């Protein structure tokens, strides 16, 4: 932590800062500049943060050095992590396609989407049974029945399944059934849910919140890691901006920045980011080229009848085509595809 | 719902839209323009929404008319609601000051803040015992012990208390003890939590999410109302923008727009919006002048030692001064202050 | 400037930073922390900025201390400035109402709006003759003819006039005719225009850009001041955010922050910020209570026929009513109204 | 244009809307819904827009159909345009690399960057001589001397040059010397500058403004096209959001949306979007995969001594490496590279 003094700060002001630092069990080093004097603090950051430095006379502002997350940081774990989901592994070593229906609606719909996903090269299935919907009048998911359908899809294809949890009370049960649990955008700072996920022995996918900085996203991941579960996959899915042409603004550079700051795998969900079918494939390919560790794509055998997010779901034939194009771009950037 | 056809749409395309509408149990009315033809749909919106109109040939785009919330809308309930919190009432008829510590830290701290709140004219006390913190390394609240301290504060002052809930499992208990429960910014779209609050018989304060539109905020409130609890108070507390000079950007016009769209009371939390002490009072006074139904202010007897959000907490003397200035502006705009 | 070293930085890395500082004509002070070492640099900031510190081995990041503006900063000019516009003065000492038509359309329209402005207590008239419109198909202003109409309005009322300039080539002429020239939102970083305004002897009102931070706004003002003209009035008029309920998001706390950082007067334009008539008065009153130095309001005798921004213009009767309410709130916060 | 009536609208209200439409020379078609009645208006949109529909009794809101730009729209010009820059052509048929120094600083610097650009496969050179800088204390460009250096670079390499203009007074001269003129982000809604560019016979590159929607960007391009110059290249360069990890947020989906709405070429500037060297290459490759028509990259022989935007400039060796990788991804997505 660095305390920057105002130009008018007196020697007494500077001394007072140093004394506060010593009172908090730390040390202070003074650097006098032509204009500003700067005091560097060394010690326990948590204790320093409780001090209201900016309320001391002569203090202009305080600069925090160091990050508010540790276990998920690249600093202390420079080797990227591979996270196991069922029999497969997600991380920088391969490129993973996750696909399936946004919401599980019926056996037929889920099975058709699942087969399309596998045919396209997906090695993990997605499918949700609890849907956090903005409007209370929208379809809210099949619940337990949906979980059974997903298990049948897994049996049919041999691929692991990833399922969203929306409440602490679901976590243990979903973690038992699914191969990976997911915390969605609107719950990305539901810290009780994150803590509960940290107590399971299944990998956790954490989507970025609509208004979350990269730094806050990694702090949210730290909540999971702190409880003992560091099998975490981050998922960039668009942030909220002023632009109405797409549902959200896909932040691919943010994805790359998260990879730089953290050892965790970072994948991209272009479907929910753009919300419009014709933009899904370009953004999926862009994600591969940008170095993402995977993509997650909505597929639906009949998007027009989809009960959730139909406008962004790819048809099975479009998904297969996209799978081929992803493989071509991955080859061009020297990235091996994840194989089942 | 209105379907706008492209310029190139054929008669067959238009007929197909009309047939889809009839298949969904509705009616269609065609308006031919010099450039665009427009088809107005009449019937069950939910069924219409399941149709992927934009995937039909000749459809340019679809315009939704009507709102995704009903029970909280001003349309169907033009008279503003007064919401009872303990013995007092919050709404357009008076201006309410809610004040107290951000987080309950100790008996002494809470009691000092509480007395300052009462002295400043507050008729409701705030104080949190579960703190959703961005960093897992920050103070997380006193829990049950804090609740007991708050009850003592209530006993001492006779003022009702409002407490944040952060998980479904807390709701019933907190609702029993507190006079009003609050759902915070980071849980504003934690729909399971909202539903649970809707099952209690205590009023619910719903803070706006960092990236929530007015429309989405009212949809979140609808989750509470749908379960039978329409005693809801909305709280504007700043949205996330690009501007770093303040912690968030206080959206007073959004507050006024929410009052216009809904019959619910809407108050303002300037403390969390700006995050800097010297901006709290100007924004509290602005809220009064703008027609807000109340303000909620952080007070701390010793902000420098605050375990949460110290930089924005007012000192007791500043709070008393602000209370006087609020009353003066309220008088100037013809708004009676809420009296205990 | 402060250079923060990574945890792994070697002594050689630290020495290299110090040498770079000396090569750039400065001095370096090293503070060793338990985790990070910090090097404080003292000297010519401009020369330091040309060095790419973050490309040196062992450098984590660089922190700039001090501001990128000087002449408009409160630091070096703690007494707030009063800016003369014609016979009146704008600044912290009084509260000023500026009003008139958004665009000058005809003698009758401008004169009617002008009289309404005066009747409401305005001491400065607004009215534009060059309109920067988003669409090339919208009304672009009356130009020279409009300037003559504005002069007639000034003659009739005795009030000074403020007029927007949109190109370097207009500046000298408009500055000759008008009492204050204005640079609009879309030109707020048109630096050639700012420089040209800095060469005139008329006060300059600088609106905040849609995506401008307070810091950038003050840097833009510095362009004007640097050329010798420090008679600058800042105008907050809403920033661009994700919220569609209002045209822009009025940032009153940003207004207050700009007053804190600068000695310049800061006024508020609620009309262009909200874009909806019924929200103009609440936001104007909020601006008074928040401590703004004035407001600027669109008035139109017949908003329905307005060629520009009709939906936000107040009727003359609404303007007069607002003038009375502004005076009441100003009295409540102890602010004398500006008198003609 | 579609007028949506409130639920309470009377027949007289509906009749009044129809009469207004007829008075404005148009026709009105009424669609009665179970809840809302909708009136479709056919006629001259400009005249309709002057009517303040929402101020009529019983009108809920008005929906504008059709776009505010025409000449640059894909609707009326479905075939994508190729724009000639010197001897080369930019558009969907090939992928173009534009590279060179951000600012021209000296003969040696510009020549070194230019040669690196050519070696990397660039077919157009960039290099600016007038720099619009946020701070008035930053380097502002070499002006005329810089233009001469750029001409020497062109002579040496045979590649056309693109140069930014920042004021109307520069346009004719720069257009004479350069092969393509550019309007930058901060001038993207400087309409006088756009109009002047529209009067030249050189192609115009229009960068997206920091807070510009796709729709507004195309309206700005329309200002150029309206004056007779439709040789326009759009350049996405990041928008302003809340995320501080990158300088701006690169909106690749916005780039794809602009390609969808317009027949103009759309390229991407990853350097200015991210502002950090290690993110430039990933975003350039993502742009290729997403289907952009080109990229524009900053190169500097000695970024540490760059007078402008050094932290984002690639070294010559990095640029050459990126050129190879771009070609590989272009091949993978079936896009031929632009050849000199």
CSV table of N, CA, C and O in Angstrom, one decimal, chain A residues 20 50-52 55 68-71 132-137 140 166-168 186-187 189-192 195 210-213 216 219 222-223 226 240 277 303-306 310-311, chain B residues 20 50-52 55 68-71 132-137 140 166-168 186-187 189-192 195 210-213 216 219 222-223 226 240 277 303-306 310-311:
chain,number,residue,atom,x,y,z
A,20,UNK,N,0.7,5.8,12.2
A,20,UNK,CA,-0.5,4.9,12.0
A,20,UNK,C,0.0,3.5,11.4
A,20,UNK,O,-0.5,2.5,11.8
A,50,UNK,N,-8.1,-1.3,7.1
A,50,UNK,CA,-9.1,-0.8,8.1
A,50,UNK,C,-8.8,0.7,8.5
A,50,UNK,O,-9.6,1.3,9.1
A,51,UNK,N,-7.6,1.1,8.2
A,51,UNK,CA,-7.3,2.5,8.5
A,51,UNK,C,-7.8,3.5,7.4
A,51,UNK,O,-7.6,3.1,6.3
A,52,UNK,N,-8.4,4.5,7.8
A,52,UNK,CA,-9.0,5.5,6.9
A,52,UNK,C,-7.9,6.5,6.5
A,52,UNK,O,-8.0,7.7,7.0
A,55,UNK,N,-8.5,10.1,5.5
A,55,UNK,CA,-9.0,11.1,6.4
A,55,UNK,C,-8.0,11.7,7.3
A,55,UNK,O,-8.3,12.6,8.1
A,68,UNK,N,-6.7,-8.6,-4.7
A,68,UNK,CA,-7.6,-9.1,-3.6
A,68,UNK,C,-7.9,-10.6,-3.8
A,68,UNK,O,-8.9,-11.0,-3.2
A,69,UNK,N,-7.2,-11.2,-4.6
A,69,UNK,CA,-7.4,-12.7,-4.7
A,69,UNK,C,-6.0,-13.3,-4.8
A,69,UNK,O,-5.0,-12.7,-5.2
A,70,UNK,N,-5.9,-14.5,-4.3
A,70,UNK,CA,-4.6,-15.2,-4.2
A,70,UNK,C,-4.6,-16.5,-4.8
A,70,UNK,O,-3.7,-16.9,-5.6
A,71,UNK,N,-5.5,-17.4,-4.4
A,71,UNK,CA,-5.5,-18.8,-4.8
A,71,UNK,C,-5.7,-19.0,-6.3
A,71,UNK,O,-5.3,-20.0,-6.9
A,132,UNK,N,-32.8,-19.0,-14.3
A,132,UNK,CA,-33.0,-17.7,-13.7
A,132,UNK,C,-33.5,-16.8,-14.8
A,132,UNK,O,-32.6,-16.3,-15.6
A,133,UNK,N,-34.7,-16.5,-14.8
A,133,UNK,CA,-35.3,-15.6,-15.9
A,133,UNK,C,-35.6,-14.2,-15.4
A,133,UNK,O,-36.2,-14.1,-14.3
A,134,UNK,N,-35.3,-13.2,-16.2
A,134,UNK,CA,-35.5,-11.8,-15.8
A,134,UNK,C,-37.0,-11.6,-15.4
A,134,UNK,O,-37.3,-11.0,-14.5
A,135,UNK,N,-37.9,-12.2,-16.2
A,135,UNK,CA,-39.3,-12.0,-16.0
A,135,UNK,C,-39.9,-13.3,-15.2
A,135,UNK,O,-39.6,-14.4,-15.6
A,136,UNK,N,-40.7,-13.0,-14.2
A,136,UNK,CA,-41.3,-14.2,-13.5
A,136,UNK,C,-42.3,-14.9,-14.4
A,136,UNK,O,-42.8,-15.9,-14.0
A,137,UNK,N,-42.7,-14.3,-15.5
A,137,UNK,CA,-43.7,-14.9,-16.4
A,137,UNK,C,-43.0,-15.8,-17.4
A,137,UNK,O,-43.7,-16.3,-18.3
A,140,UNK,N,-39.4,-21.4,-16.3
A,140,UNK,CA,-38.4,-21.4,-15.2
A,140,UNK,C,-37.7,-22.8,-15.1
A,140,UNK,O,-36.9,-22.9,-14.2
A,166,UNK,N,-28.9,-22.6,-9.0
A,166,UNK,CA,-29.4,-21.2,-8.7
A,166,UNK,C,-29.7,-20.9,-7.3
A,166,UNK,O,-30.0,-19.8,-6.9
A,167,UNK,N,-29.5,-22.0,-6.4
A,167,UNK,CA,-29.7,-21.7,-5.0
A,167,UNK,C,-28.9,-22.7,-4.2
A,167,UNK,O,-28.6,-23.9,-4.7
A,168,UNK,N,-28.5,-22.3,-3.0
A,168,UNK,CA,-27.7,-23.1,-2.2
A,168,UNK,C,-28.3,-24.5,-2.0
A,168,UNK,O,-27.6,-25.5,-2.0
A,186,UNK,N,-26.3,-13.9,-13.2
A,186,UNK,CA,-27.0,-13.1,-12.3
A,186,UNK,C,-26.7,-13.5,-10.8
A,186,UNK,O,-27.0,-12.8,-9.9
A,187,UNK,N,-26.1,-14.7,-10.7
A,187,UNK,CA,-25.6,-15.1,-9.3
A,187,UNK,C,-24.1,-15.0,-9.2
A,187,UNK,O,-23.6,-15.6,-8.2
A,189,UNK,N,-22.2,-12.9,-8.1
A,189,UNK,CA,-21.8,-12.3,-6.8
A,189,UNK,C,-22.8,-12.8,-5.7
A,189,UNK,O,-22.9,-12.1,-4.7
A,190,UNK,N,-23.4,-13.9,-5.9
A,190,UNK,CA,-24.2,-14.5,-4.8
A,190,UNK,C,-23.2,-15.4,-4.0
A,190,UNK,O,-23.0,-16.5,-4.3
A,191,UNK,N,-22.6,-14.7,-3.0
A,191,UNK,CA,-21.5,-15.3,-2.3
A,191,UNK,C,-21.8,-16.6,-1.6
A,191,UNK,O,-21.0,-17.5,-1.4
A,192,UNK,N,-23.0,-16.7,-1.1
A,192,UNK,CA,-23.4,-17.9,-0.3
A,192,UNK,C,-23.4,-19.1,-1.3
A,192,UNK,O,-23.0,-20.2,-0.9
A,195,UNK,N,-19.8,-20.0,-2.0
A,195,UNK,CA,-19.2,-20.8,-0.9
A,195,UNK,C,-19.7,-22.2,-0.9
A,195,UNK,O,-18.9,-23.1,-0.7
A,210,UNK,N,-22.8,-9.4,-15.3
A,210,UNK,CA,-23.0,-8.4,-16.4
A,210,UNK,C,-22.2,-7.1,-16.2
A,210,UNK,O,-21.9,-6.4,-17.1
A,211,UNK,N,-21.9,-6.8,-14.9
A,211,UNK,CA,-21.2,-5.5,-14.6
A,211,UNK,C,-20.0,-5.8,-13.8
A,211,UNK,O,-19.5,-5.0,-13.0
A,212,UNK,N,-19.4,-7.0,-14.0
A,212,UNK,CA,-18.2,-7.4,-13.2
A,212,UNK,C,-16.9,-7.1,-13.9
A,212,UNK,O,-16.7,-7.5,-15.1
A,213,UNK,N,-16.0,-6.5,-13.2
A,213,UNK,CA,-14.7,-6.3,-13.7
A,213,UNK,C,-13.9,-7.7,-13.7
A,213,UNK,O,-14.3,-8.5,-12.9
A,216,UNK,N,-13.0,-8.3,-10.1
A,216,UNK,CA,-14.1,-8.8,-9.2
A,216,UNK,C,-14.5,-10.2,-9.6
A,216,UNK,O,-14.9,-11.0,-8.7
A,219,UNK,N,-12.1,-12.4,-7.8
A,219,UNK,CA,-12.4,-12.4,-6.4
A,219,UNK,C,-13.6,-13.3,-6.1
A,219,UNK,O,-13.6,-14.0,-5.1
A,222,UNK,N,-12.3,-16.7,-6.1
A,222,UNK,CA,-11.6,-16.9,-4.9
A,222,UNK,C,-12.5,-17.5,-3.7
A,222,UNK,O,-12.1,-18.3,-2.9
A,223,UNK,N,-13.8,-17.0,-3.7
A,223,UNK,CA,-14.7,-17.5,-2.7
A,223,UNK,C,-14.9,-19.0,-2.9
A,223,UNK,O,-15.0,-19.7,-1.9
A,226,UNK,N,-11.3,-20.7,-1.9
A,226,UNK,CA,-11.1,-20.6,-0.5
A,226,UNK,C,-11.7,-21.8,0.3
A,226,UNK,O,-11.2,-22.1,1.4
A,240,UNK,N,-22.5,-5.8,-19.9
A,240,UNK,CA,-23.6,-4.8,-20.2
A,240,UNK,C,-23.0,-3.5,-20.6
A,240,UNK,O,-22.2,-2.9,-19.8
A,277,UNK,N,-28.6,-15.3,-33.6
A,277,UNK,CA,-28.0,-16.5,-34.2
A,277,UNK,C,-26.9,-16.2,-35.2
A,277,UNK,O,-25.8,-16.9,-35.2
A,303,UNK,N,-35.5,-24.1,-32.9
A,303,UNK,CA,-35.3,-22.9,-32.1
A,303,UNK,C,-36.6,-22.1,-32.0
A,303,UNK,O,-36.9,-21.4,-31.0
A,304,UNK,N,-37.5,-22.2,-33.0
A,304,UNK,CA,-38.7,-21.4,-33.0
A,304,UNK,C,-39.6,-21.8,-31.8
A,304,UNK,O,-40.4,-21.0,-31.4
A,305,UNK,N,-39.5,-23.1,-31.4
A,305,UNK,CA,-40.3,-23.5,-30.3
A,305,UNK,C,-39.6,-23.6,-29.0
A,305,UNK,O,-40.1,-24.1,-28.0
A,306,UNK,N,-38.4,-23.0,-29.0
A,306,UNK,CA,-37.6,-23.0,-27.8
A,306,UNK,C,-38.3,-22.3,-26.7
A,306,UNK,O,-38.9,-21.2,-27.0
A,310,UNK,N,-34.5,-18.9,-27.8
A,310,UNK,CA,-34.5,-19.5,-29.1
A,310,UNK,C,-33.7,-18.7,-30.1
A,310,UNK,O,-33.0,-19.2,-31.0
A,311,UNK,N,-33.8,-17.4,-30.1
A,311,UNK,CA,-33.2,-16.6,-31.2
A,311,UNK,C,-31.7,-16.7,-31.3
A,311,UNK,O,-31.1,-16.4,-32.3
B,20,UNK,N,-49.4,-17.8,-38.4
B,20,UNK,CA,-48.7,-18.1,-37.1
B,20,UNK,C,-49.5,-17.5,-35.9
B,20,UNK,O,-49.6,-18.1,-34.9
B,50,UNK,N,-43.1,-17.2,-27.7
B,50,UNK,CA,-42.5,-18.5,-28.0
B,50,UNK,C,-42.2,-18.7,-29.5
B,50,UNK,O,-41.4,-19.5,-29.9
B,51,UNK,N,-42.9,-17.9,-30.3
B,51,UNK,CA,-42.8,-18.0,-31.8
B,51,UNK,C,-41.5,-17.1,-32.2
B,51,UNK,O,-41.4,-16.0,-31.7
B,52,UNK,N,-40.7,-17.7,-33.0
B,52,UNK,CA,-39.5,-17.0,-33.4
B,52,UNK,C,-39.8,-16.2,-34.7
B,52,UNK,O,-39.4,-16.5,-35.8
B,55,UNK,N,-37.5,-15.2,-37.5
B,55,UNK,CA,-36.9,-16.3,-38.4
B,55,UNK,C,-37.9,-16.6,-39.6
B,55,UNK,O,-37.5,-17.4,-40.4
B,68,UNK,N,-43.4,-6.4,-18.9
B,68,UNK,CA,-43.1,-7.7,-18.4
B,68,UNK,C,-43.4,-7.8,-16.9
B,68,UNK,O,-43.1,-8.8,-16.2
B,69,UNK,N,-44.0,-6.8,-16.3
B,69,UNK,CA,-44.4,-6.8,-14.9
B,69,UNK,C,-45.8,-6.2,-14.9
B,69,UNK,O,-46.2,-5.4,-15.7
B,70,UNK,N,-46.6,-6.7,-13.9
B,70,UNK,CA,-48.0,-6.2,-13.8
B,70,UNK,C,-48.3,-5.7,-12.4
B,70,UNK,O,-48.9,-4.7,-12.3
B,71,UNK,N,-48.0,-6.6,-11.4
B,71,UNK,CA,-48.5,-6.3,-10.1
B,71,UNK,C,-47.8,-5.0,-9.5
B,71,UNK,O,-48.4,-4.4,-8.6
B,132,UNK,N,-22.5,-9.1,2.0
B,132,UNK,CA,-21.9,-9.7,0.8
B,132,UNK,C,-20.8,-8.8,0.3
B,132,UNK,O,-21.0,-7.7,-0.2
B,133,UNK,N,-19.6,-9.3,0.5
B,133,UNK,CA,-18.4,-8.5,0.2
B,133,UNK,C,-17.7,-9.0,-1.1
B,133,UNK,O,-17.5,-10.2,-1.3
B,134,UNK,N,-17.3,-8.1,-1.9
B,134,UNK,CA,-16.6,-8.5,-3.2
B,134,UNK,C,-15.4,-9.4,-2.9
B,134,UNK,O,-15.2,-10.4,-3.7
B,135,UNK,N,-14.7,-9.1,-1.9
B,135,UNK,CA,-13.5,-9.9,-1.6
B,135,UNK,C,-13.8,-10.9,-0.5
B,135,UNK,O,-14.4,-10.5,0.6
B,136,UNK,N,-13.4,-12.1,-0.6
B,136,UNK,CA,-13.6,-13.1,0.5
B,136,UNK,C,-12.7,-12.8,1.7
B,136,UNK,O,-12.9,-13.4,2.7
B,137,UNK,N,-11.8,-11.9,1.5
B,137,UNK,CA,-10.9,-11.5,2.6
B,137,UNK,C,-11.4,-10.4,3.4
B,137,UNK,O,-10.7,-9.9,4.4
B,140,UNK,N,-17.2,-10.2,7.0
B,140,UNK,CA,-18.4,-10.7,6.4
B,140,UNK,C,-19.6,-10.6,7.3
B,140,UNK,O,-20.7,-11.1,7.0
B,166,UNK,N,-29.0,-12.5,2.7
B,166,UNK,CA,-28.1,-12.8,1.6
B,166,UNK,C,-28.3,-14.3,1.1
B,166,UNK,O,-27.7,-14.7,0.1
B,167,UNK,N,-29.2,-15.0,1.8
B,167,UNK,CA,-29.4,-16.4,1.4
B,167,UNK,C,-30.8,-16.8,1.8
B,167,UNK,O,-31.4,-16.3,2.8
B,168,UNK,N,-31.4,-17.7,1.0
B,168,UNK,CA,-32.8,-18.2,1.2
B,168,UNK,C,-32.9,-18.7,2.7
B,168,UNK,O,-33.9,-18.5,3.3
B,186,UNK,N,-26.1,-7.0,-5.2
B,186,UNK,CA,-25.5,-8.2,-5.8
B,186,UNK,C,-26.5,-9.4,-5.9
B,186,UNK,O,-26.3,-10.4,-6.6
B,187,UNK,N,-27.5,-9.3,-5.1
B,187,UNK,CA,-28.6,-10.4,-5.2
B,187,UNK,C,-29.9,-9.9,-5.9
B,187,UNK,O,-30.9,-10.6,-5.8
B,189,UNK,N,-30.9,-10.0,-8.7
B,189,UNK,CA,-31.5,-11.0,-9.6
B,189,UNK,C,-31.3,-12.4,-9.1
B,189,UNK,O,-31.2,-13.3,-9.9
B,190,UNK,N,-31.2,-12.5,-7.8
B,190,UNK,CA,-31.1,-13.9,-7.2
B,190,UNK,C,-32.6,-14.2,-7.0
B,190,UNK,O,-33.2,-13.9,-6.0
B,191,UNK,N,-33.2,-14.9,-8.0
B,191,UNK,CA,-34.6,-15.0,-8.0
B,191,UNK,C,-35.1,-15.9,-6.9
B,191,UNK,O,-36.3,-15.7,-6.4
B,192,UNK,N,-34.3,-16.9,-6.5
B,192,UNK,CA,-34.8,-17.8,-5.4
B,192,UNK,C,-34.9,-17.0,-4.1
B,192,UNK,O,-35.9,-17.2,-3.3
B,195,UNK,N,-38.1,-14.8,-4.4
B,195,UNK,CA,-39.3,-15.6,-4.2
B,195,UNK,C,-39.5,-15.9,-2.7
B,195,UNK,O,-40.6,-15.8,-2.2
B,210,UNK,N,-26.4,-3.5,-10.1
B,210,UNK,CA,-25.4,-2.6,-10.7
B,210,UNK,C,-25.6,-2.3,-12.2
B,210,UNK,O,-25.2,-1.3,-12.7
B,211,UNK,N,-26.2,-3.3,-12.8
B,211,UNK,CA,-26.3,-3.2,-14.3
B,211,UNK,C,-27.8,-3.5,-14.7
B,211,UNK,O,-28.1,-4.0,-15.7
B,212,UNK,N,-28.7,-3.1,-13.8
B,212,UNK,CA,-30.1,-3.4,-14.0
B,212,UNK,C,-30.8,-2.2,-14.6
B,212,UNK,O,-30.7,-1.1,-14.0
B,213,UNK,N,-31.5,-2.4,-15.6
B,213,UNK,CA,-32.4,-1.3,-16.1
B,213,UNK,C,-33.6,-1.2,-15.2
B,213,UNK,O,-33.9,-2.1,-14.4
B,216,UNK,N,-35.9,-4.1,-15.7
B,216,UNK,CA,-35.5,-5.3,-15.1
B,216,UNK,C,-35.7,-5.3,-13.5
B,216,UNK,O,-36.0,-6.3,-12.9
B,219,UNK,N,-39.2,-6.0,-12.9
B,219,UNK,CA,-39.5,-7.4,-13.0
B,219,UNK,C,-39.0,-8.2,-11.8
B,219,UNK,O,-39.6,-9.2,-11.4
B,222,UNK,N,-41.4,-7.8,-9.2
B,222,UNK,CA,-42.6,-8.7,-9.5
B,222,UNK,C,-42.5,-10.1,-9.0
B,222,UNK,O,-43.5,-10.7,-8.6
B,223,UNK,N,-41.2,-10.6,-8.9
B,223,UNK,CA,-41.0,-11.9,-8.4
B,223,UNK,C,-41.5,-12.0,-6.9
B,223,UNK,O,-42.1,-12.9,-6.4
B,226,UNK,N,-45.5,-11.4,-6.9
B,226,UNK,CA,-46.2,-12.6,-7.4
B,226,UNK,C,-46.4,-13.7,-6.3
B,226,UNK,O,-47.4,-14.4,-6.4
B,240,UNK,N,-23.4,1.0,-12.5
B,240,UNK,CA,-22.0,0.9,-12.9
B,240,UNK,C,-21.9,1.6,-14.2
B,240,UNK,O,-22.5,1.2,-15.2
B,277,UNK,N,-17.4,10.4,1.4
B,277,UNK,CA,-18.2,11.1,2.4
B,277,UNK,C,-18.7,12.5,1.9
B,277,UNK,O,-19.8,12.9,2.2
B,303,UNK,N,-15.6,6.4,11.7
B,303,UNK,CA,-15.5,5.8,10.4
B,303,UNK,C,-14.1,5.2,10.1
B,303,UNK,O,-14.0,4.2,9.3
B,304,UNK,N,-13.1,5.8,10.7
B,304,UNK,CA,-11.8,5.3,10.4
B,304,UNK,C,-11.6,3.8,10.9
B,304,UNK,O,-10.7,3.1,10.3
B,305,UNK,N,-12.3,3.4,11.9
B,305,UNK,CA,-12.2,2.1,12.3
B,305,UNK,C,-13.4,1.2,11.8
B,305,UNK,O,-13.5,0.0,12.2
B,306,UNK,N,-14.2,1.7,10.9
B,306,UNK,CA,-15.3,0.9,10.3
B,306,UNK,C,-14.7,-0.3,9.6
B,306,UNK,O,-13.7,-0.3,9.0
B,310,UNK,N,-16.2,2.4,5.5
B,310,UNK,CA,-15.9,3.6,6.3
B,310,UNK,C,-15.8,4.9,5.5
B,310,UNK,O,-16.3,5.9,6.0
B,311,UNK,N,-15.2,4.9,4.3
B,311,UNK,CA,-15.0,6.1,3.6
B,311,UNK,C,-16.3,6.9,3.3
B,311,UNK,O,-16.2,8.1,3.0
